[in-house]
Protein backbone atom coordinates (compact mmCIF):
# COMPACT_ATOMS: atom_id res chain seq x y z
CA UNK A 1 0.00 0.00 0.00
CA UNK A 2 1.22 3.51 -0.74
CA UNK A 3 1.92 5.81 2.20
CA UNK A 4 0.12 9.12 2.54
CA UNK A 5 -1.54 9.50 -0.83
CA UNK A 6 -4.13 12.14 0.02
CA UNK A 7 -3.84 15.71 1.23
CA UNK A 8 -6.89 16.90 3.09
CA UNK A 9 -7.79 20.58 3.45
CA UNK A 10 -6.77 22.01 6.82
CA UNK A 11 -9.13 24.97 7.08
CA UNK A 12 -12.77 24.89 8.18
CA UNK A 13 -15.49 25.16 5.55
CA UNK A 14 -18.09 27.90 5.98
CA UNK A 15 -20.79 25.47 4.84
CA UNK A 16 -22.75 23.46 7.42
CA UNK A 17 -21.70 19.81 7.62
CA UNK A 18 -23.86 16.80 6.86
CA UNK A 19 -22.02 14.93 9.63
CA UNK A 20 -21.33 15.55 13.32
CA UNK A 21 -17.58 16.28 13.64
CA UNK A 22 -15.46 14.57 16.28
CA UNK A 23 -15.53 17.42 18.79
CA UNK A 24 -18.99 18.69 17.82
CA UNK A 25 -17.63 21.80 16.04
CA UNK A 26 -14.64 22.41 13.78
CA UNK A 27 -13.37 25.07 16.20
CA UNK A 28 -12.95 22.46 18.94
CA UNK A 29 -10.98 19.96 16.83
CA UNK A 30 -7.54 21.21 18.05
CA UNK A 31 -8.57 20.15 21.58
CA UNK A 32 -10.07 16.77 20.61
CA UNK A 33 -6.98 14.64 21.14
CA UNK A 34 -6.14 16.21 24.49
CA UNK A 35 -9.73 15.95 25.70
CA UNK A 36 -10.17 12.32 24.68
CA UNK A 37 -6.78 11.43 26.18
CA UNK A 38 -7.94 12.91 29.49
CA UNK A 39 -11.21 11.02 29.22
CA UNK A 40 -9.42 7.69 28.82
CA UNK A 41 -9.85 6.95 25.11
CA UNK A 42 -6.52 5.12 24.96
CA UNK A 43 -7.75 2.43 27.32
CA UNK A 44 -10.96 2.09 25.31
CA UNK A 45 -8.97 1.75 22.06
CA UNK A 46 -6.62 -0.83 23.61
CA UNK A 47 -9.58 -2.92 24.77
CA UNK A 48 -11.20 -2.80 21.33
CA UNK A 49 -7.96 -3.80 19.61
CA UNK A 50 -7.46 -6.72 21.99
CA UNK A 51 -10.95 -7.87 21.06
CA UNK A 52 -10.28 -7.50 17.32
CA UNK A 53 -7.29 -9.87 17.55
CA UNK A 54 -5.48 -8.50 14.47
CA UNK A 55 -3.00 -10.67 12.55
CA UNK A 56 -0.21 -9.91 10.07
CA UNK A 57 -1.36 -9.39 6.50
CA UNK A 58 -4.92 -8.46 7.37
CA UNK A 59 -6.69 -5.48 5.84
CA UNK A 60 -8.46 -3.37 8.45
CA UNK A 61 -10.84 -0.43 8.04
CA UNK A 62 -11.80 2.02 10.76
CA UNK A 63 -15.05 3.86 10.06
CA UNK A 64 -15.32 7.30 11.69
CA UNK A 65 -11.58 7.39 12.43
CA UNK A 66 -11.54 11.09 13.35
CA UNK A 67 -7.99 12.20 14.12
CA UNK A 68 -6.76 8.64 13.62
CA UNK A 69 -5.87 7.56 17.15
CA UNK A 70 -7.30 4.04 16.97
CA UNK A 71 -6.03 3.40 13.43
CA UNK A 72 -2.55 4.61 14.44
CA UNK A 73 -2.58 2.52 17.61
CA UNK A 74 -3.47 -0.53 15.50
CA UNK A 75 -0.63 0.19 13.07
CA UNK A 76 1.95 0.62 15.84
CA UNK A 77 0.85 -2.59 17.56
CA UNK A 78 0.64 -4.55 14.28
CA UNK A 79 3.05 -3.08 11.70
CA UNK A 80 2.25 -5.81 9.15
CA UNK A 81 -1.47 -5.01 9.09
CA UNK A 82 -2.75 -2.78 6.29
CA UNK A 83 -4.92 0.00 7.70
CA UNK A 84 -7.42 2.42 6.25
CA UNK A 85 -9.01 5.16 8.34
CA UNK A 86 -12.18 6.65 6.90
CA UNK A 87 -14.11 9.74 8.00
CA UNK A 88 -16.20 12.46 6.32
CA UNK A 89 -14.28 15.25 8.11
CA UNK A 90 -11.32 16.53 6.05
CA UNK A 91 -9.98 18.53 9.00
CA UNK A 92 -9.78 15.48 11.25
CA UNK A 93 -8.23 13.48 8.40
CA UNK A 94 -5.55 16.13 7.94
CA UNK A 95 -4.62 15.76 11.63
CA UNK A 96 -4.55 11.97 11.26
CA UNK A 97 -2.30 12.19 8.21
CA UNK A 98 0.14 14.45 10.01
CA UNK A 99 0.41 11.97 12.86
CA UNK A 100 0.91 9.06 10.45
CA UNK A 101 3.75 10.73 8.52
CA UNK A 102 6.52 8.22 7.83
CA UNK A 103 4.43 5.12 8.49
CA UNK A 104 3.77 2.64 5.67
CA UNK A 105 0.63 0.60 5.16
CA UNK A 106 -1.74 3.17 6.61
CA UNK A 107 -3.89 5.71 4.84
CA UNK A 108 -6.73 8.07 5.66
CA UNK A 109 -9.56 8.65 3.22
CA UNK A 110 -12.70 10.70 3.13
CA UNK A 111 -15.84 8.61 3.34
CA UNK A 112 -19.21 8.22 4.99
CA UNK A 113 -19.88 4.94 6.77
CA UNK A 114 -23.29 4.66 5.13
CA UNK A 115 -21.73 4.60 1.63
CA UNK A 116 -18.24 3.23 1.92
CA UNK A 117 -16.07 3.74 -1.19
CA UNK A 118 -14.65 0.20 -1.06
CA UNK A 119 -15.33 -3.01 -2.99
CA UNK A 120 -17.19 -5.97 -1.54
CA UNK A 121 -15.40 -8.31 0.86
CA UNK A 122 -12.18 -6.26 0.92
CA UNK A 123 -11.54 -6.16 4.68
CA UNK A 124 -10.79 -8.73 7.38
CA UNK A 125 -11.81 -6.37 10.17
CA UNK A 126 -13.84 -3.20 10.53
CA UNK A 127 -13.32 -1.08 13.66
CA UNK A 128 -15.66 1.56 15.02
CA UNK A 129 -15.01 3.57 18.19
CA UNK A 130 -17.38 6.19 19.58
CA UNK A 131 -18.87 6.98 16.18
CA UNK A 132 -22.21 5.13 16.01
CA UNK A 133 -23.89 7.77 18.19
CA UNK A 134 -22.97 10.37 15.55
CA UNK A 135 -25.42 8.77 13.09
CA UNK A 136 -29.17 9.05 12.74
CA UNK A 137 -31.24 5.86 12.52
CA UNK A 138 -31.26 5.68 8.73
CA UNK A 139 -27.48 6.13 8.53
CA UNK A 140 -27.00 3.46 11.20
CA UNK A 141 -29.02 0.95 9.17
CA UNK A 142 -27.11 1.81 6.00
CA UNK A 143 -23.80 1.63 7.86
CA UNK A 144 -24.52 -1.87 9.20
CA UNK A 145 -25.31 -3.03 5.64
CA UNK A 146 -22.15 -1.40 4.31
CA UNK A 147 -20.00 -3.01 7.00
CA UNK A 148 -21.39 -6.41 6.06
CA UNK A 149 -20.71 -5.71 2.38
CA UNK A 150 -17.06 -4.69 2.81
CA UNK A 151 -16.20 -7.50 5.25
CA UNK A 152 -14.97 -10.76 3.80
CA UNK A 153 -17.01 -13.82 4.85
CA UNK A 154 -15.74 -14.71 8.33
CA UNK A 155 -14.47 -11.16 8.86
CA UNK A 156 -15.66 -9.14 11.84
CA UNK A 157 -16.72 -5.71 13.03
CA UNK A 158 -15.51 -4.58 16.46
CA UNK A 159 -17.49 -1.65 17.77
CA UNK A 160 -17.52 0.35 20.99
CA UNK A 161 -19.93 3.13 21.84
CA UNK A 162 -21.69 4.80 24.71
CA UNK A 163 -24.55 2.96 26.31
CA UNK A 164 -27.23 3.63 28.86
CA UNK A 165 -28.75 6.98 29.61
CA UNK A 166 -25.56 8.94 30.28
CA UNK A 167 -22.71 9.43 27.83
CA UNK A 168 -20.26 10.68 30.43
CA UNK A 169 -18.47 13.98 29.96
CA UNK A 170 -17.61 13.47 26.29
CA UNK A 171 -21.17 12.60 25.37
CA UNK A 172 -22.66 15.50 27.26
CA UNK A 173 -20.24 17.93 25.64
CA UNK A 174 -21.05 16.56 22.19
CA UNK A 175 -24.78 16.71 22.84
CA UNK A 176 -24.54 20.31 24.03
CA UNK A 177 -22.33 21.40 21.16
CA UNK A 178 -24.56 19.80 18.55
CA UNK A 179 -27.94 21.41 18.62
CA UNK A 180 -29.19 20.12 15.25
CA UNK A 181 -30.83 17.00 16.61
CA UNK A 182 -28.38 14.93 14.53
CA UNK A 183 -26.90 13.51 17.71
CA UNK A 184 -28.64 10.29 18.66
CA UNK A 185 -29.28 9.71 22.37
CA UNK A 186 -28.47 6.00 22.26
CA UNK A 187 -26.04 4.12 20.03
CA UNK A 188 -28.68 1.73 18.77
CA UNK A 189 -31.49 4.27 18.79
CA UNK A 190 -33.03 3.38 22.16
CA UNK A 191 -31.39 0.48 23.96
CA UNK A 192 -28.35 -1.71 23.72
CA UNK A 193 -30.49 -4.50 22.31
CA UNK A 194 -31.12 -2.12 19.42
CA UNK A 195 -27.42 -2.19 18.57
CA UNK A 196 -27.52 -5.98 18.43
CA UNK A 197 -30.75 -5.82 16.43
CA UNK A 198 -29.22 -3.28 14.04
CA UNK A 199 -26.23 -5.51 13.34
CA UNK A 200 -28.31 -8.68 13.21
CA UNK A 201 -30.75 -7.15 10.73
CA UNK A 202 -27.80 -6.47 8.41
CA UNK A 203 -26.98 -10.18 8.39
CA UNK A 204 -24.14 -10.07 10.91
CA UNK A 205 -23.81 -12.58 13.77
CA UNK A 206 -23.50 -10.11 16.59
CA UNK A 207 -22.75 -10.32 20.28
CA UNK A 208 -22.25 -7.95 23.19
CA UNK A 209 -18.69 -8.63 24.32
CA UNK A 210 -18.40 -6.39 27.38
CA UNK A 211 -19.90 -3.48 29.26
CA UNK A 212 -17.42 -1.18 31.00
CA UNK A 213 -17.75 1.97 33.03
CA UNK A 214 -14.98 4.44 32.29
CA UNK A 215 -14.48 7.06 34.98
CA UNK A 216 -15.10 10.06 32.72
CA UNK A 217 -16.46 8.58 29.49
CA UNK A 218 -19.34 6.88 31.29
CA UNK A 219 -20.68 3.45 30.38
CA UNK A 220 -19.57 1.96 27.08
CA UNK A 221 -20.34 -1.33 25.37
CA UNK A 222 -18.17 -3.43 23.11
CA UNK A 223 -19.75 -5.48 20.32
CA UNK A 224 -18.48 -8.10 17.89
CA UNK A 225 -20.37 -8.82 14.63
CA UNK A 226 -19.18 -11.50 12.21
CA UNK A 227 -20.10 -11.80 8.54
CA UNK A 228 -21.22 -15.40 8.19
CA UNK A 229 -19.18 -17.63 5.87
C1 LIG B 1 -16.17 10.93 18.55
S1 LIG B 1 -15.36 10.82 17.00
C2 LIG B 1 -14.47 9.29 17.20
C3 LIG B 1 -13.19 9.30 16.43
C4 LIG B 1 -12.32 8.05 16.61
N1 LIG B 1 -13.03 6.85 16.20
C5 LIG B 1 -11.84 7.91 18.04
O1 LIG B 1 -12.15 6.90 18.68
O2 LIG B 1 -11.14 8.84 18.50
C6 LIG B 1 -16.64 10.34 15.86
C7 LIG B 1 -16.23 10.46 14.41
O3 LIG B 1 -17.31 10.00 13.59
C8 LIG B 1 -17.25 10.77 12.41
N2 LIG B 1 -18.51 10.67 11.67
C9 LIG B 1 -19.62 11.43 11.78
N3 LIG B 1 -20.53 11.04 10.86
C10 LIG B 1 -19.97 10.03 10.17
C11 LIG B 1 -20.40 9.22 9.07
N4 LIG B 1 -21.59 9.38 8.50
N5 LIG B 1 -19.55 8.26 8.60
C12 LIG B 1 -18.33 8.08 9.17
N6 LIG B 1 -17.89 8.82 10.19
C13 LIG B 1 -18.69 9.77 10.69
C14 LIG B 1 -16.93 12.17 12.87
O4 LIG B 1 -16.43 12.99 11.82
C15 LIG B 1 -15.91 11.87 13.96
O5 LIG B 1 -14.60 11.95 13.46
mmCIF file of C-alpha atoms and ligand atoms in Angstrom:
data_model
loop_
_atom_site.group_PDB
_atom_site.id
_atom_site.type_symbol
_atom_site.label_atom_id
_atom_site.label_comp_id
_atom_site.label_asym_id
_atom_site.label_seq_id
_atom_site.Cartn_x
_atom_site.Cartn_y
_atom_site.Cartn_z
ATOM 1 C CA UNK A 1 0.000 0.000 0.000
ATOM 2 C CA UNK A 2 1.217 3.507 -0.743
ATOM 3 C CA UNK A 3 1.923 5.808 2.200
ATOM 4 C CA UNK A 4 0.125 9.120 2.536
ATOM 5 C CA UNK A 5 -1.536 9.503 -0.830
ATOM 6 C CA UNK A 6 -4.133 12.140 0.020
ATOM 7 C CA UNK A 7 -3.838 15.707 1.230
ATOM 8 C CA UNK A 8 -6.894 16.898 3.086
ATOM 9 C CA UNK A 9 -7.792 20.583 3.454
ATOM 10 C CA UNK A 10 -6.774 22.006 6.820
ATOM 11 C CA UNK A 11 -9.134 24.974 7.081
ATOM 12 C CA UNK A 12 -12.774 24.894 8.178
ATOM 13 C CA UNK A 13 -15.494 25.158 5.552
ATOM 14 C CA UNK A 14 -18.090 27.905 5.982
ATOM 15 C CA UNK A 15 -20.786 25.465 4.838
ATOM 16 C CA UNK A 16 -22.746 23.458 7.418
ATOM 17 C CA UNK A 17 -21.701 19.814 7.622
ATOM 18 C CA UNK A 18 -23.865 16.802 6.862
ATOM 19 C CA UNK A 19 -22.024 14.935 9.628
ATOM 20 C CA UNK A 20 -21.329 15.548 13.316
ATOM 21 C CA UNK A 21 -17.579 16.281 13.640
ATOM 22 C CA UNK A 22 -15.459 14.568 16.283
ATOM 23 C CA UNK A 23 -15.530 17.424 18.792
ATOM 24 C CA UNK A 24 -18.991 18.694 17.823
ATOM 25 C CA UNK A 25 -17.629 21.800 16.045
ATOM 26 C CA UNK A 26 -14.637 22.412 13.777
ATOM 27 C CA UNK A 27 -13.366 25.073 16.197
ATOM 28 C CA UNK A 28 -12.950 22.456 18.936
ATOM 29 C CA UNK A 29 -10.981 19.963 16.828
ATOM 30 C CA UNK A 30 -7.544 21.213 18.055
ATOM 31 C CA UNK A 31 -8.575 20.153 21.577
ATOM 32 C CA UNK A 32 -10.075 16.775 20.607
ATOM 33 C CA UNK A 33 -6.976 14.635 21.136
ATOM 34 C CA UNK A 34 -6.137 16.214 24.486
ATOM 35 C CA UNK A 35 -9.727 15.951 25.695
ATOM 36 C CA UNK A 36 -10.170 12.321 24.680
ATOM 37 C CA UNK A 37 -6.781 11.430 26.179
ATOM 38 C CA UNK A 38 -7.941 12.915 29.488
ATOM 39 C CA UNK A 39 -11.215 11.022 29.220
ATOM 40 C CA UNK A 40 -9.424 7.693 28.820
ATOM 41 C CA UNK A 41 -9.853 6.954 25.109
ATOM 42 C CA UNK A 42 -6.518 5.122 24.958
ATOM 43 C CA UNK A 43 -7.752 2.426 27.319
ATOM 44 C CA UNK A 44 -10.955 2.090 25.313
ATOM 45 C CA UNK A 45 -8.972 1.755 22.058
ATOM 46 C CA UNK A 46 -6.625 -0.829 23.614
ATOM 47 C CA UNK A 47 -9.577 -2.915 24.767
ATOM 48 C CA UNK A 48 -11.202 -2.797 21.332
ATOM 49 C CA UNK A 49 -7.958 -3.797 19.610
ATOM 50 C CA UNK A 50 -7.456 -6.721 21.986
ATOM 51 C CA UNK A 51 -10.945 -7.866 21.064
ATOM 52 C CA UNK A 52 -10.277 -7.495 17.315
ATOM 53 C CA UNK A 53 -7.290 -9.872 17.549
ATOM 54 C CA UNK A 54 -5.478 -8.501 14.469
ATOM 55 C CA UNK A 55 -3.002 -10.665 12.552
ATOM 56 C CA UNK A 56 -0.211 -9.910 10.070
ATOM 57 C CA UNK A 57 -1.357 -9.386 6.505
ATOM 58 C CA UNK A 58 -4.919 -8.460 7.369
ATOM 59 C CA UNK A 59 -6.695 -5.482 5.840
ATOM 60 C CA UNK A 60 -8.465 -3.374 8.445
ATOM 61 C CA UNK A 61 -10.839 -0.427 8.038
ATOM 62 C CA UNK A 62 -11.797 2.022 10.761
ATOM 63 C CA UNK A 63 -15.051 3.865 10.063
ATOM 64 C CA UNK A 64 -15.317 7.299 11.687
ATOM 65 C CA UNK A 65 -11.584 7.386 12.431
ATOM 66 C CA UNK A 66 -11.544 11.094 13.355
ATOM 67 C CA UNK A 67 -7.995 12.195 14.122
ATOM 68 C CA UNK A 68 -6.764 8.642 13.625
ATOM 69 C CA UNK A 69 -5.865 7.561 17.152
ATOM 70 C CA UNK A 70 -7.303 4.044 16.965
ATOM 71 C CA UNK A 71 -6.027 3.404 13.427
ATOM 72 C CA UNK A 72 -2.555 4.606 14.441
ATOM 73 C CA UNK A 73 -2.578 2.518 17.606
ATOM 74 C CA UNK A 74 -3.471 -0.533 15.495
ATOM 75 C CA UNK A 75 -0.631 0.195 13.073
ATOM 76 C CA UNK A 76 1.948 0.618 15.842
ATOM 77 C CA UNK A 77 0.845 -2.590 17.560
ATOM 78 C CA UNK A 78 0.643 -4.555 14.284
ATOM 79 C CA UNK A 79 3.054 -3.077 11.703
ATOM 80 C CA UNK A 80 2.252 -5.807 9.154
ATOM 81 C CA UNK A 81 -1.472 -5.012 9.091
ATOM 82 C CA UNK A 82 -2.755 -2.778 6.288
ATOM 83 C CA UNK A 83 -4.917 0.002 7.704
ATOM 84 C CA UNK A 84 -7.424 2.419 6.251
ATOM 85 C CA UNK A 85 -9.013 5.162 8.340
ATOM 86 C CA UNK A 86 -12.179 6.654 6.895
ATOM 87 C CA UNK A 87 -14.111 9.741 8.002
ATOM 88 C CA UNK A 88 -16.200 12.462 6.323
ATOM 89 C CA UNK A 89 -14.282 15.249 8.113
ATOM 90 C CA UNK A 90 -11.320 16.531 6.054
ATOM 91 C CA UNK A 91 -9.985 18.535 9.002
ATOM 92 C CA UNK A 92 -9.783 15.482 11.245
ATOM 93 C CA UNK A 93 -8.235 13.476 8.399
ATOM 94 C CA UNK A 94 -5.546 16.133 7.938
ATOM 95 C CA UNK A 95 -4.622 15.757 11.632
ATOM 96 C CA UNK A 96 -4.551 11.970 11.264
ATOM 97 C CA UNK A 97 -2.297 12.188 8.205
ATOM 98 C CA UNK A 98 0.138 14.451 10.013
ATOM 99 C CA UNK A 99 0.406 11.969 12.860
ATOM 100 C CA UNK A 100 0.910 9.062 10.446
ATOM 101 C CA UNK A 101 3.754 10.729 8.520
ATOM 102 C CA UNK A 102 6.519 8.220 7.831
ATOM 103 C CA UNK A 103 4.432 5.116 8.487
ATOM 104 C CA UNK A 104 3.774 2.640 5.673
ATOM 105 C CA UNK A 105 0.628 0.603 5.161
ATOM 106 C CA UNK A 106 -1.738 3.170 6.611
ATOM 107 C CA UNK A 107 -3.889 5.708 4.844
ATOM 108 C CA UNK A 108 -6.726 8.073 5.656
ATOM 109 C CA UNK A 109 -9.564 8.646 3.215
ATOM 110 C CA UNK A 110 -12.704 10.703 3.129
ATOM 111 C CA UNK A 111 -15.844 8.613 3.343
ATOM 112 C CA UNK A 112 -19.214 8.216 4.995
ATOM 113 C CA UNK A 113 -19.880 4.944 6.767
ATOM 114 C CA UNK A 114 -23.291 4.662 5.126
ATOM 115 C CA UNK A 115 -21.734 4.599 1.630
ATOM 116 C CA UNK A 116 -18.244 3.231 1.918
ATOM 117 C CA UNK A 117 -16.071 3.737 -1.186
ATOM 118 C CA UNK A 118 -14.645 0.204 -1.062
ATOM 119 C CA UNK A 119 -15.327 -3.008 -2.990
ATOM 120 C CA UNK A 120 -17.193 -5.974 -1.541
ATOM 121 C CA UNK A 121 -15.402 -8.314 0.859
ATOM 122 C CA UNK A 122 -12.181 -6.262 0.917
ATOM 123 C CA UNK A 123 -11.540 -6.156 4.681
ATOM 124 C CA UNK A 124 -10.793 -8.733 7.378
ATOM 125 C CA UNK A 125 -11.806 -6.370 10.167
ATOM 126 C CA UNK A 126 -13.842 -3.196 10.531
ATOM 127 C CA UNK A 127 -13.324 -1.077 13.659
ATOM 128 C CA UNK A 128 -15.661 1.565 15.019
ATOM 129 C CA UNK A 129 -15.009 3.574 18.188
ATOM 130 C CA UNK A 130 -17.380 6.193 19.579
ATOM 131 C CA UNK A 131 -18.874 6.975 16.181
ATOM 132 C CA UNK A 132 -22.207 5.135 16.008
ATOM 133 C CA UNK A 133 -23.895 7.766 18.190
ATOM 134 C CA UNK A 134 -22.971 10.367 15.555
ATOM 135 C CA UNK A 135 -25.415 8.771 13.092
ATOM 136 C CA UNK A 136 -29.172 9.047 12.739
ATOM 137 C CA UNK A 137 -31.235 5.857 12.523
ATOM 138 C CA UNK A 138 -31.255 5.681 8.726
ATOM 139 C CA UNK A 139 -27.480 6.132 8.530
ATOM 140 C CA UNK A 140 -27.001 3.458 11.199
ATOM 141 C CA UNK A 141 -29.022 0.949 9.170
ATOM 142 C CA UNK A 142 -27.112 1.806 5.995
ATOM 143 C CA UNK A 143 -23.803 1.631 7.862
ATOM 144 C CA UNK A 144 -24.516 -1.866 9.196
ATOM 145 C CA UNK A 145 -25.309 -3.029 5.638
ATOM 146 C CA UNK A 146 -22.148 -1.403 4.307
ATOM 147 C CA UNK A 147 -20.004 -3.006 6.997
ATOM 148 C CA UNK A 148 -21.389 -6.413 6.061
ATOM 149 C CA UNK A 149 -20.708 -5.713 2.379
ATOM 150 C CA UNK A 150 -17.060 -4.693 2.806
ATOM 151 C CA UNK A 151 -16.201 -7.502 5.249
ATOM 152 C CA UNK A 152 -14.972 -10.764 3.797
ATOM 153 C CA UNK A 153 -17.013 -13.824 4.848
ATOM 154 C CA UNK A 154 -15.741 -14.712 8.332
ATOM 155 C CA UNK A 155 -14.466 -11.157 8.858
ATOM 156 C CA UNK A 156 -15.664 -9.140 11.837
ATOM 157 C CA UNK A 157 -16.724 -5.713 13.028
ATOM 158 C CA UNK A 158 -15.508 -4.578 16.456
ATOM 159 C CA UNK A 159 -17.487 -1.651 17.768
ATOM 160 C CA UNK A 160 -17.524 0.352 20.985
ATOM 161 C CA UNK A 161 -19.926 3.132 21.841
ATOM 162 C CA UNK A 162 -21.688 4.797 24.714
ATOM 163 C CA UNK A 163 -24.548 2.957 26.309
ATOM 164 C CA UNK A 164 -27.229 3.632 28.863
ATOM 165 C CA UNK A 165 -28.753 6.984 29.605
ATOM 166 C CA UNK A 166 -25.557 8.938 30.282
ATOM 167 C CA UNK A 167 -22.711 9.433 27.833
ATOM 168 C CA UNK A 168 -20.257 10.681 30.434
ATOM 169 C CA UNK A 169 -18.473 13.976 29.957
ATOM 170 C CA UNK A 170 -17.609 13.468 26.288
ATOM 171 C CA UNK A 171 -21.166 12.602 25.372
ATOM 172 C CA UNK A 172 -22.660 15.500 27.256
ATOM 173 C CA UNK A 173 -20.241 17.928 25.636
ATOM 174 C CA UNK A 174 -21.052 16.561 22.194
ATOM 175 C CA UNK A 175 -24.776 16.711 22.840
ATOM 176 C CA UNK A 176 -24.539 20.306 24.031
ATOM 177 C CA UNK A 177 -22.328 21.405 21.164
ATOM 178 C CA UNK A 178 -24.556 19.797 18.549
ATOM 179 C CA UNK A 179 -27.943 21.410 18.619
ATOM 180 C CA UNK A 180 -29.189 20.117 15.251
ATOM 181 C CA UNK A 181 -30.829 16.996 16.613
ATOM 182 C CA UNK A 182 -28.376 14.931 14.530
ATOM 183 C CA UNK A 183 -26.897 13.507 17.709
ATOM 184 C CA UNK A 184 -28.639 10.288 18.660
ATOM 185 C CA UNK A 185 -29.283 9.707 22.366
ATOM 186 C CA UNK A 186 -28.469 6.003 22.257
ATOM 187 C CA UNK A 187 -26.040 4.120 20.032
ATOM 188 C CA UNK A 188 -28.685 1.728 18.770
ATOM 189 C CA UNK A 189 -31.485 4.271 18.790
ATOM 190 C CA UNK A 190 -33.025 3.379 22.159
ATOM 191 C CA UNK A 191 -31.389 0.481 23.963
ATOM 192 C CA UNK A 192 -28.352 -1.712 23.721
ATOM 193 C CA UNK A 193 -30.489 -4.504 22.305
ATOM 194 C CA UNK A 194 -31.121 -2.117 19.425
ATOM 195 C CA UNK A 195 -27.418 -2.194 18.565
ATOM 196 C CA UNK A 196 -27.521 -5.982 18.426
ATOM 197 C CA UNK A 197 -30.752 -5.819 16.427
ATOM 198 C CA UNK A 198 -29.225 -3.281 14.039
ATOM 199 C CA UNK A 199 -26.226 -5.505 13.338
ATOM 200 C CA UNK A 200 -28.309 -8.679 13.206
ATOM 201 C CA UNK A 201 -30.754 -7.147 10.726
ATOM 202 C CA UNK A 202 -27.801 -6.469 8.406
ATOM 203 C CA UNK A 203 -26.982 -10.176 8.392
ATOM 204 C CA UNK A 204 -24.140 -10.074 10.910
ATOM 205 C CA UNK A 205 -23.809 -12.577 13.768
ATOM 206 C CA UNK A 206 -23.503 -10.106 16.588
ATOM 207 C CA UNK A 207 -22.748 -10.322 20.281
ATOM 208 C CA UNK A 208 -22.253 -7.954 23.185
ATOM 209 C CA UNK A 209 -18.687 -8.628 24.321
ATOM 210 C CA UNK A 210 -18.402 -6.395 27.385
ATOM 211 C CA UNK A 211 -19.899 -3.476 29.259
ATOM 212 C CA UNK A 212 -17.422 -1.184 30.996
ATOM 213 C CA UNK A 213 -17.746 1.970 33.027
ATOM 214 C CA UNK A 214 -14.976 4.438 32.291
ATOM 215 C CA UNK A 215 -14.484 7.062 34.976
ATOM 216 C CA UNK A 216 -15.102 10.063 32.718
ATOM 217 C CA UNK A 217 -16.459 8.581 29.494
ATOM 218 C CA UNK A 218 -19.338 6.881 31.290
ATOM 219 C CA UNK A 219 -20.676 3.454 30.376
ATOM 220 C CA UNK A 220 -19.569 1.962 27.079
ATOM 221 C CA UNK A 221 -20.345 -1.328 25.369
ATOM 222 C CA UNK A 222 -18.175 -3.430 23.107
ATOM 223 C CA UNK A 223 -19.754 -5.480 20.317
ATOM 224 C CA UNK A 224 -18.485 -8.095 17.888
ATOM 225 C CA UNK A 225 -20.365 -8.823 14.634
ATOM 226 C CA UNK A 226 -19.176 -11.503 12.205
ATOM 227 C CA UNK A 227 -20.097 -11.796 8.542
ATOM 228 C CA UNK A 228 -21.223 -15.404 8.191
ATOM 229 C CA UNK A 229 -19.184 -17.633 5.874
HETATM 230 C C1 LIG B 1 -16.171 10.933 18.549
HETATM 231 S S1 LIG B 1 -15.361 10.818 16.998
HETATM 232 C C2 LIG B 1 -14.468 9.287 17.197
HETATM 233 C C3 LIG B 1 -13.192 9.295 16.427
HETATM 234 C C4 LIG B 1 -12.323 8.047 16.611
HETATM 235 N N1 LIG B 1 -13.028 6.850 16.198
HETATM 236 C C5 LIG B 1 -11.844 7.914 18.042
HETATM 237 O O1 LIG B 1 -12.148 6.901 18.676
HETATM 238 O O2 LIG B 1 -11.142 8.838 18.498
HETATM 239 C C6 LIG B 1 -16.645 10.344 15.861
HETATM 240 C C7 LIG B 1 -16.230 10.460 14.411
HETATM 241 O O3 LIG B 1 -17.310 10.004 13.588
HETATM 242 C C8 LIG B 1 -17.253 10.771 12.413
HETATM 243 N N2 LIG B 1 -18.510 10.665 11.675
HETATM 244 C C9 LIG B 1 -19.620 11.430 11.780
HETATM 245 N N3 LIG B 1 -20.527 11.043 10.858
HETATM 246 C C10 LIG B 1 -19.968 10.025 10.167
HETATM 247 C C11 LIG B 1 -20.400 9.216 9.072
HETATM 248 N N4 LIG B 1 -21.594 9.376 8.500
HETATM 249 N N5 LIG B 1 -19.553 8.260 8.601
HETATM 250 C C12 LIG B 1 -18.329 8.079 9.168
HETATM 251 N N6 LIG B 1 -17.888 8.815 10.193
HETATM 252 C C13 LIG B 1 -18.687 9.768 10.690
HETATM 253 C C14 LIG B 1 -16.933 12.173 12.872
HETATM 254 O O4 LIG B 1 -16.428 12.990 11.817
HETATM 255 C C15 LIG B 1 -15.907 11.866 13.962
HETATM 256 O O5 LIG B 1 -14.604 11.948 13.458
#
